[in-house]
Coordinates of C-alpha atoms and ligand atoms in Angstrom, one line a residue:
M8 CA 25.0 3.7 -6.1
A9 CA 22.6 2.2 -3.4
S10 CA 19.8 2.9 -6.0
F11 CA 21.5 0.9 -8.6
S12 CA 22.5 -2.2 -7.2
L13 CA 19.2 -2.4 -5.5
A14 CA 17.7 -1.5 -9.0
L15 CA 19.9 -4.3 -10.8
A16 CA 18.9 -6.8 -8.5
T17 CA 15.4 -6.1 -9.4
L18 CA 15.6 -6.3 -13.2
F19 CA 17.4 -9.8 -12.2
L20 CA 15.0 -11.1 -10.2
A21 CA 12.5 -9.9 -12.8
T22 CA 14.6 -11.7 -15.1
L23 CA 14.4 -14.5 -13.7
M24 CA 10.4 -15.0 -13.1
V25 CA 10.0 -13.8 -16.7
L26 CA 12.4 -16.0 -18.2
R27 CA 10.4 -19.0 -16.3
P28 CA 9.5 -21.5 -18.9
S29 CA 5.8 -21.6 -17.8
L30 CA 5.4 -18.8 -19.7
A31 CA 5.1 -20.5 -22.8
A32 CA 1.8 -22.1 -21.8
A33 CA 0.3 -18.6 -22.7
A34 CA -2.0 -18.5 -26.0
T35 CA -3.8 -16.6 -27.6
C36 CA -7.1 -18.6 -28.7
T37 CA -7.5 -17.9 -25.0
S38 CA -8.7 -13.9 -25.8
Q39 CA -10.6 -15.3 -28.7
T40 CA -14.7 -14.2 -28.8
F41 CA -17.2 -15.3 -31.5
T42 CA -19.9 -13.3 -32.0
N43 CA -22.3 -15.7 -31.4
N44 CA -21.3 -16.0 -27.8
K45 CA -20.3 -19.9 -27.9
L46 CA -17.4 -21.8 -25.8
Y47 CA -15.8 -24.0 -26.5
S48 CA -13.6 -25.9 -23.0
F49 CA -10.4 -26.1 -25.3
C50 CA -8.4 -23.9 -27.9
N51 CA -4.9 -24.1 -29.6
D52 CA -3.0 -21.9 -31.2
L53 CA -2.0 -24.2 -33.5
P54 CA 1.1 -24.4 -35.4
A55 CA 1.4 -23.2 -38.9
L56 CA -0.7 -20.9 -40.7
N57 CA -1.8 -18.8 -37.7
S58 CA -4.8 -21.0 -37.1
Y59 CA -6.6 -21.6 -33.8
L60 CA -8.7 -25.3 -33.1
H61 CA -11.2 -24.3 -30.3
W62 CA -13.4 -27.3 -29.6
T63 CA -15.5 -29.2 -27.1
Y64 CA -16.1 -33.1 -27.2
D65 CA -18.3 -34.9 -24.9
P66 CA -16.9 -38.8 -25.2
A67 CA -20.6 -39.7 -24.1
Q68 CA -22.4 -38.8 -26.5
S69 CA -19.6 -38.8 -29.6
T70 CA -19.9 -35.9 -30.3
L71 CA -18.0 -33.1 -31.3
S72 CA -18.5 -29.2 -31.5
I73 CA -15.6 -27.0 -33.4
A74 CA -14.9 -23.4 -34.4
F75 CA -11.8 -23.1 -36.3
I76 CA -9.9 -19.9 -37.5
A77 CA -7.7 -19.2 -40.4
P78 CA -7.2 -16.6 -42.6
P79 CA -7.2 -18.5 -46.2
A80 CA -4.7 -17.9 -49.0
K81 CA -5.9 -15.4 -50.2
P82 CA -9.5 -13.5 -49.8
N83 CA -11.5 -15.9 -52.4
G84 CA -9.7 -19.1 -51.5
W85 CA -11.0 -21.3 -48.3
I86 CA -10.2 -22.4 -44.5
S87 CA -10.1 -26.5 -43.7
W88 CA -10.0 -28.6 -40.5
A89 CA -9.9 -32.7 -41.1
I90 CA -9.6 -35.4 -39.2
N91 CA -8.0 -38.4 -40.3
P92 CA -8.4 -41.5 -39.4
T93 CA -6.5 -43.9 -40.8
A94 CA -2.6 -42.0 -41.3
T95 CA -1.6 -38.4 -40.3
G96 CA -1.3 -36.8 -43.3
M97 CA -3.7 -35.0 -45.8
V98 CA -4.6 -38.2 -47.9
G99 CA -7.4 -39.6 -46.2
S100 CA -8.6 -37.5 -44.9
Q101 CA -11.9 -36.5 -43.8
A102 CA -11.9 -32.6 -43.9
L103 CA -14.5 -29.5 -43.9
I104 CA -14.3 -26.8 -45.8
A105 CA -15.0 -23.6 -45.8
F106 CA -15.8 -20.7 -48.3
K107 CA -18.0 -18.1 -49.9
D108 CA -20.3 -19.9 -52.3
S109 CA -21.5 -18.3 -56.0
K110 CA -23.8 -16.2 -54.3
G111 CA -21.6 -15.4 -52.4
S112 CA -22.4 -16.2 -48.6
M113 CA -20.2 -18.9 -46.9
T114 CA -20.7 -22.1 -47.1
V115 CA -19.5 -25.7 -45.5
K116 CA -19.1 -28.8 -47.3
T117 CA -17.1 -32.2 -46.0
Y118 CA -15.0 -34.0 -48.1
N119 CA -13.2 -37.3 -48.3
V120 CA -9.9 -37.0 -49.1
S121 CA -8.5 -39.9 -50.8
S122 CA -6.3 -38.7 -53.0
Y123 CA -4.2 -35.3 -54.4
G124 CA -6.8 -34.7 -57.3
P125 CA -8.8 -32.4 -56.9
V126 CA -11.4 -32.6 -54.5
T127 CA -15.1 -33.3 -54.6
D128 CA -17.7 -32.9 -51.9
S129 CA -19.1 -35.5 -50.1
K130 CA -20.2 -37.7 -47.1
V131 CA -17.2 -38.9 -44.3
W132 CA -16.6 -41.0 -41.7
Y133 CA -18.1 -38.8 -39.4
E134 CA -22.1 -37.1 -39.6
V135 CA -22.0 -33.7 -39.6
K136 CA -25.3 -32.1 -37.3
E137 CA -24.8 -28.2 -38.4
S138 CA -22.3 -26.2 -39.5
S139 CA -21.6 -22.9 -41.2
A140 CA -19.1 -20.2 -41.8
E141 CA -17.9 -16.4 -41.1
F142 CA -16.0 -13.9 -43.2
S143 CA -14.9 -11.0 -41.3
G144 CA -11.4 -8.9 -41.1
G145 CA -9.5 -11.3 -43.6
V146 CA -10.0 -14.1 -41.5
M147 CA -12.8 -17.4 -41.6
R148 CA -14.8 -19.2 -39.1
L149 CA -15.9 -22.4 -39.7
F150 CA -18.1 -24.0 -37.2
A151 CA -19.6 -27.2 -36.7
N152 CA -20.8 -30.1 -34.4
I153 CA -20.3 -33.4 -35.9
V154 CA -20.9 -36.8 -34.3
L155 CA -17.3 -38.6 -34.2
P156 CA -18.1 -43.0 -35.5
E157 CA -17.8 -44.8 -31.6
K158 CA -15.1 -46.1 -30.1
L159 CA -12.9 -43.8 -30.5
K160 CA -9.8 -42.8 -29.0
S161 CA -9.7 -39.8 -27.7
T162 CA -6.5 -38.8 -29.5
V163 CA -6.8 -37.3 -33.3
N164 CA -5.1 -36.7 -36.3
H165 CA -5.8 -33.4 -37.5
V166 CA -5.2 -31.2 -40.6
W167 CA -5.9 -27.9 -42.0
Q168 CA -5.4 -25.7 -44.6
V169 CA -6.0 -22.7 -46.6
G170 CA -6.3 -22.3 -49.5
P171 CA -5.9 -19.1 -52.4
S172 CA -9.3 -19.7 -55.0
V173 CA -12.1 -21.7 -55.8
T174 CA -13.4 -22.5 -59.6
G175 CA -16.8 -23.6 -60.1
G176 CA -17.9 -24.5 -56.4
V177 CA -14.6 -26.3 -56.0
P178 CA -11.9 -25.9 -53.8
D179 CA -8.6 -25.7 -55.6
K180 CA -5.0 -26.8 -54.8
H181 CA -3.4 -25.2 -51.7
E182 CA 0.6 -24.2 -51.9
F183 CA 2.9 -25.9 -50.5
Q184 CA 5.3 -24.4 -48.5
P185 CA 6.8 -25.5 -45.4
G186 CA 3.1 -23.6 -43.1
N187 CA 0.9 -25.8 -45.5
L188 CA 3.4 -29.2 -45.4
N189 CA 3.6 -28.4 -41.7
S190 CA 0.1 -28.5 -40.5
K191 CA -0.9 -31.2 -39.4
G192 CA -0.6 -33.1 -35.3
S193 CA -2.3 -35.2 -33.0
L194 CA -5.0 -33.5 -30.7
D195 CA -5.9 -35.1 -27.0
L196 CA -9.6 -34.3 -27.3
L197 CA -10.2 -34.7 -23.5
R198 CA -7.0 -33.0 -22.7
G199 CA -6.8 -30.3 -25.0
Q200 CA -2.8 -31.0 -25.5
S201 CA -1.8 -30.7 -29.2
T202 CA 0.9 -31.5 -30.9
G203 CA 2.3 -29.9 -34.4
G204 CA 4.6 -31.0 -37.2
S205 CA 6.7 -28.2 -37.2
G206 CA 7.6 -29.4 -33.4
G207 CA 6.6 -27.2 -30.9
D208 CA 4.5 -23.9 -31.0
S209 CA 6.8 -21.4 -33.1
R210 CA 4.8 -18.3 -32.6
T211 CA 3.9 -18.5 -29.0
K212 CA 8.1 -18.4 -28.7
K213 CA 7.7 -15.5 -30.7
R214 CA 5.1 -13.8 -28.4
N215 CA 7.4 -15.0 -25.0
I216 CA 10.5 -13.6 -26.5
H217 CA 9.1 -9.7 -27.9
G218 CA 6.9 -10.0 -24.4
I219 CA 10.3 -10.3 -22.4
L220 CA 12.5 -8.2 -24.7
N221 CA 9.6 -5.4 -24.7
V222 CA 9.0 -5.6 -20.9
V223 CA 13.1 -5.4 -19.4
S224 CA 13.6 -2.9 -22.1
W225 CA 10.8 -0.3 -22.1
G226 CA 9.1 -1.6 -18.7
L227 CA 12.4 -2.3 -16.8
L228 CA 16.2 0.0 -18.1
F229 CA 14.0 2.5 -19.1
P230 CA 12.3 3.0 -15.3
I231 CA 15.7 2.3 -13.8
G232 CA 18.0 4.9 -16.1
I233 CA 15.4 7.9 -15.4
I234 CA 16.0 7.2 -11.3
I235 CA 19.8 6.9 -11.9
A236 CA 19.9 10.5 -13.9
R237 CA 17.3 12.0 -11.6
Y238 CA 19.1 11.4 -8.4
L239 CA 22.2 10.1 -8.5
R240 CA 24.3 13.1 -9.8
V241 CA 22.7 15.3 -6.6
F242 CA 26.1 13.9 -5.1
P243 CA 29.4 16.0 -6.6
S244 CA 31.5 11.8 -6.1
A245 CA 28.5 10.3 -8.4
D246 CA 29.9 12.8 -11.1
P247 CA 30.3 11.9 -13.9
L248 CA 29.8 8.6 -13.0
W249 CA 26.2 8.6 -13.0
F250 CA 26.4 10.7 -16.5
Y251 CA 28.1 7.1 -18.1
L252 CA 25.4 5.0 -15.8
H253 CA 22.4 6.3 -17.3
V254 CA 23.8 6.7 -21.2
S255 CA 25.0 3.2 -20.8
C256 CA 21.3 1.7 -19.5
Q257 CA 19.2 4.0 -22.4
I258 CA 21.4 2.6 -25.2
S259 CA 21.2 -1.0 -24.1
A260 CA 17.3 0.2 -23.4
Y261 CA 17.1 1.6 -26.9
A262 CA 19.1 -1.4 -28.1
I263 CA 16.8 -4.4 -26.4
G264 CA 13.9 -2.8 -27.5
V265 CA 14.1 -1.7 -31.2
A266 CA 14.8 -5.5 -31.2
G267 CA 11.4 -6.1 -29.3
W268 CA 10.3 -3.6 -31.7
G269 CA 11.0 -5.3 -34.4
T270 CA 9.6 -8.9 -33.1
G271 CA 6.2 -7.3 -32.4
L272 CA 5.8 -5.4 -35.9
K273 CA 6.4 -9.1 -37.2
L274 CA 4.1 -10.9 -35.4
G275 CA 1.4 -8.1 -36.5
S276 CA 2.4 -8.4 -39.6
Q277 CA 1.7 -12.3 -39.6
S278 CA -1.6 -11.5 -37.5
K279 CA -3.8 -11.2 -40.2
G280 CA -6.9 -10.6 -38.7
V281 CA -6.4 -10.3 -35.0
Q282 CA -4.9 -6.5 -34.4
Y283 CA -4.3 -4.8 -31.4
S284 CA -4.0 -1.1 -32.8
L285 CA -3.5 0.4 -29.4
H286 CA -0.5 -1.7 -28.3
R287 CA 0.7 -1.2 -32.3
N288 CA 0.8 2.1 -31.7
I289 CA 2.5 3.0 -28.2
G290 CA 5.0 0.7 -29.8
I291 CA 5.4 2.8 -32.8
A292 CA 5.2 5.9 -30.5
L293 CA 7.7 4.9 -28.0
F294 CA 10.0 3.9 -30.7
S295 CA 9.6 7.1 -31.9
L296 CA 10.3 8.6 -28.8
A297 CA 13.1 6.6 -27.9
T298 CA 14.5 7.5 -31.3
A299 CA 14.2 11.4 -30.3
Q300 CA 16.2 10.4 -27.5
I301 CA 19.3 9.1 -29.1
F302 CA 19.5 11.6 -30.8
A303 CA 18.8 14.2 -28.0
L304 CA 22.5 12.7 -27.0
F305 CA 23.9 14.5 -30.0
L306 CA 22.3 17.5 -30.1
R307 CA 23.3 18.8 -26.7
P308 CA 24.4 21.8 -26.6
K309 CA 27.4 22.6 -23.6
K310 CA 25.8 23.2 -20.2
E311 CA 26.2 27.1 -20.3
H312 CA 25.3 27.7 -23.3
K313 CA 21.3 29.8 -23.8
Y314 CA 19.7 26.9 -25.2
R315 CA 20.3 24.2 -22.7
F316 CA 17.5 24.9 -21.0
Y317 CA 15.3 24.3 -23.7
W318 CA 17.3 21.1 -24.7
N319 CA 16.7 20.2 -20.8
I320 CA 12.9 20.6 -21.4
Y321 CA 12.8 18.3 -24.6
H322 CA 14.9 15.1 -23.1
H323 CA 13.1 15.2 -19.4
G324 CA 9.4 15.6 -21.5
I325 CA 10.6 12.9 -24.3
G326 CA 11.6 10.6 -21.0
Y327 CA 8.8 10.8 -18.7
A328 CA 6.7 9.8 -21.9
I329 CA 8.3 7.2 -22.8
L330 CA 8.1 6.0 -18.6
V331 CA 4.8 6.2 -18.7
L332 CA 3.9 4.8 -22.1
G333 CA 6.2 2.3 -21.7
I334 CA 4.3 0.5 -18.8
I335 CA 1.3 1.0 -20.5
N336 CA 2.0 -0.8 -23.1
V337 CA 3.5 -3.6 -21.3
F338 CA 0.4 -4.1 -19.6
K339 CA -1.7 -4.1 -22.9
G340 CA 1.2 -6.8 -23.9
L341 CA 0.4 -8.6 -21.0
D342 CA -3.2 -8.6 -22.1
I343 CA -2.8 -9.8 -24.9
L344 CA -0.6 -12.5 -24.0
N345 CA -2.4 -13.5 -21.2
P346 CA -0.2 -15.5 -19.1
E347 CA -0.7 -16.7 -16.1
S348 CA -1.6 -14.0 -13.7
K349 CA 1.5 -14.3 -11.7
W350 CA 3.5 -12.9 -14.3
R351 CA 1.2 -9.7 -14.1
H352 CA 1.5 -9.6 -10.2
A353 CA 5.5 -10.1 -10.7
Y354 CA 5.7 -7.0 -13.1
I355 CA 3.3 -5.4 -10.8
I356 CA 5.4 -5.8 -7.9
V357 CA 8.7 -4.6 -9.4
I358 CA 7.7 -1.9 -10.3
A359 CA 6.6 -1.0 -7.3
V360 CA 10.2 -1.5 -5.8
L361 CA 11.0 1.0 -9.0
G362 CA 8.7 3.5 -7.7
G363 CA 8.8 3.1 -4.4
V364 CA 13.1 3.2 -4.3
A365 CA 12.5 6.7 -6.5
L366 CA 10.0 8.0 -4.0
L367 CA 12.6 7.4 -0.6
L368 CA 15.2 8.9 -3.6
E369 CA 13.2 11.4 -4.4
A370 CA 12.7 12.9 -0.7
L371 CA 16.3 11.7 0.2
T372 CA 17.7 14.0 -2.4
W373 CA 15.4 17.1 -1.2
M374 CA 16.9 16.8 1.9
V375 CA 19.9 17.2 0.4
V376 CA 19.7 20.2 -1.4
L377 CA 17.6 22.0 0.7
R378 CA 20.3 21.5 3.7
R379 CA 23.3 22.2 1.0
K380 CA 21.2 25.1 0.2
K381 CA 21.0 26.2 3.6
S382 CA 24.9 25.8 4.1
S383 CA 25.9 27.4 1.2
T384 CA 24.7 30.2 1.1
S385 CA 27.9 33.0 0.7
T386 CA 28.8 30.5 -2.1
K387 CA 27.5 29.9 -5.6
P388 CA 23.6 28.7 -5.2
Y389 CA 23.1 24.7 -6.2
C390 CA 21.7 24.5 -9.8
G391 CA 19.2 22.8 -8.3
F392 CA 18.8 18.5 -9.8
N393 CA 16.2 19.8 -12.5
N394 CA 18.7 21.7 -14.2
G395 CA 21.0 19.3 -16.2
I396 CA 24.6 18.5 -16.0
Ligands
NAG21 C1 -13.6 -42.2 -48.6 O1 -12.3 -43.0 -49.9 C2 -12.2 -44.1 -49.9 C3 -11.6 -44.3 -50.9 O2 -11.9 -44.0 -52.1 C4 -13.2 -44.8 -49.5 O3 -12.1 -46.9 -49.1 C5 -14.0 -45.3 -48.3 O4 -14.5 -46.0 -48.1 C6 -14.6 -43.7 -48.1 N1 -15.3 -42.9 -47.3 C7 -15.9 -42.6 -46.8 C8 -16.5 -42.3 -45.5 O5 -16.9 -42.8 -47.7

């Protein structure tokens, strides 16, 4: 029982630590790198259209170097990033648009978007020193070094957009889905903060929810459930209590885990171009193994049945596989989410405490079992805690 309350306390503490709001600062763009090894001072996960902006601003020279990353609406489409010096929306924006030209190579042109009609490339409000674009893995990257007119406030209104096609060298109009309409905000070039049109960074929120659900499920509840099953049942007084505790712990873990798994699949399908195959594959393996365990519960032969021995091997084998893969995938996820290092440290401490508790109980169990063997040689020998009930 002591182990269980300790485990619960640990879980409670861990959940508290994980839920603290500073985790919301985690961003994906910080883990993005560029083939030309460019480094930027700031980056933002933009709140719409799966886009990212990296930039360096030098106020003394009024120079702004940007990398804008987004998946075009269709492979032959375009992506655009713009500053709007006079308003907050598309009209009046001074846009950089990247697309594939008629020869099939990526190009960047500038547009003074003065109306909702078709656009023609022209000079814009800022000077473009250098621009280039890349297209790989379903994602376009637009690079530009621009010089802003002097006396600029460090906060600018920016707008970004993706479109499905280009006809005769002219980007065609984009869709009018919520994402296309919310892709605007204000950007503090010196402080690195951006406020979006859609009210906060919902993608970051989704990623954090995904992280919390899965840490609680695969990273904590499953291991605690295994500890309960392995150590609590040595005590005859804990029978059948341990069984119900174990089953309810693992079923809650499974329910939370499936929810976490679902959010992961959704995130995966939304993040075109950026793939975390190993994390995803381990996640799929975990879901399959855990589902097999749920079936195991219903297929469990009676204690005396001759197949019970094989069922135990199956159930324990899969259980330990989930334990190991679950913890590995929590760390893989932490690598991707890349929160402040204290979250990783917190999880390491919690897992170390659980491991320590397990080790202690392991020693205790062996002592109990050996003593029982010694004192009961005349009666039926103890089945051993590895044989199940
Ligand atoms: C952009 O177009 C508007 C409206 O046609 C015009 O007033 C403005 O001067 C243009 N800006 C630049 C930089 O050419």
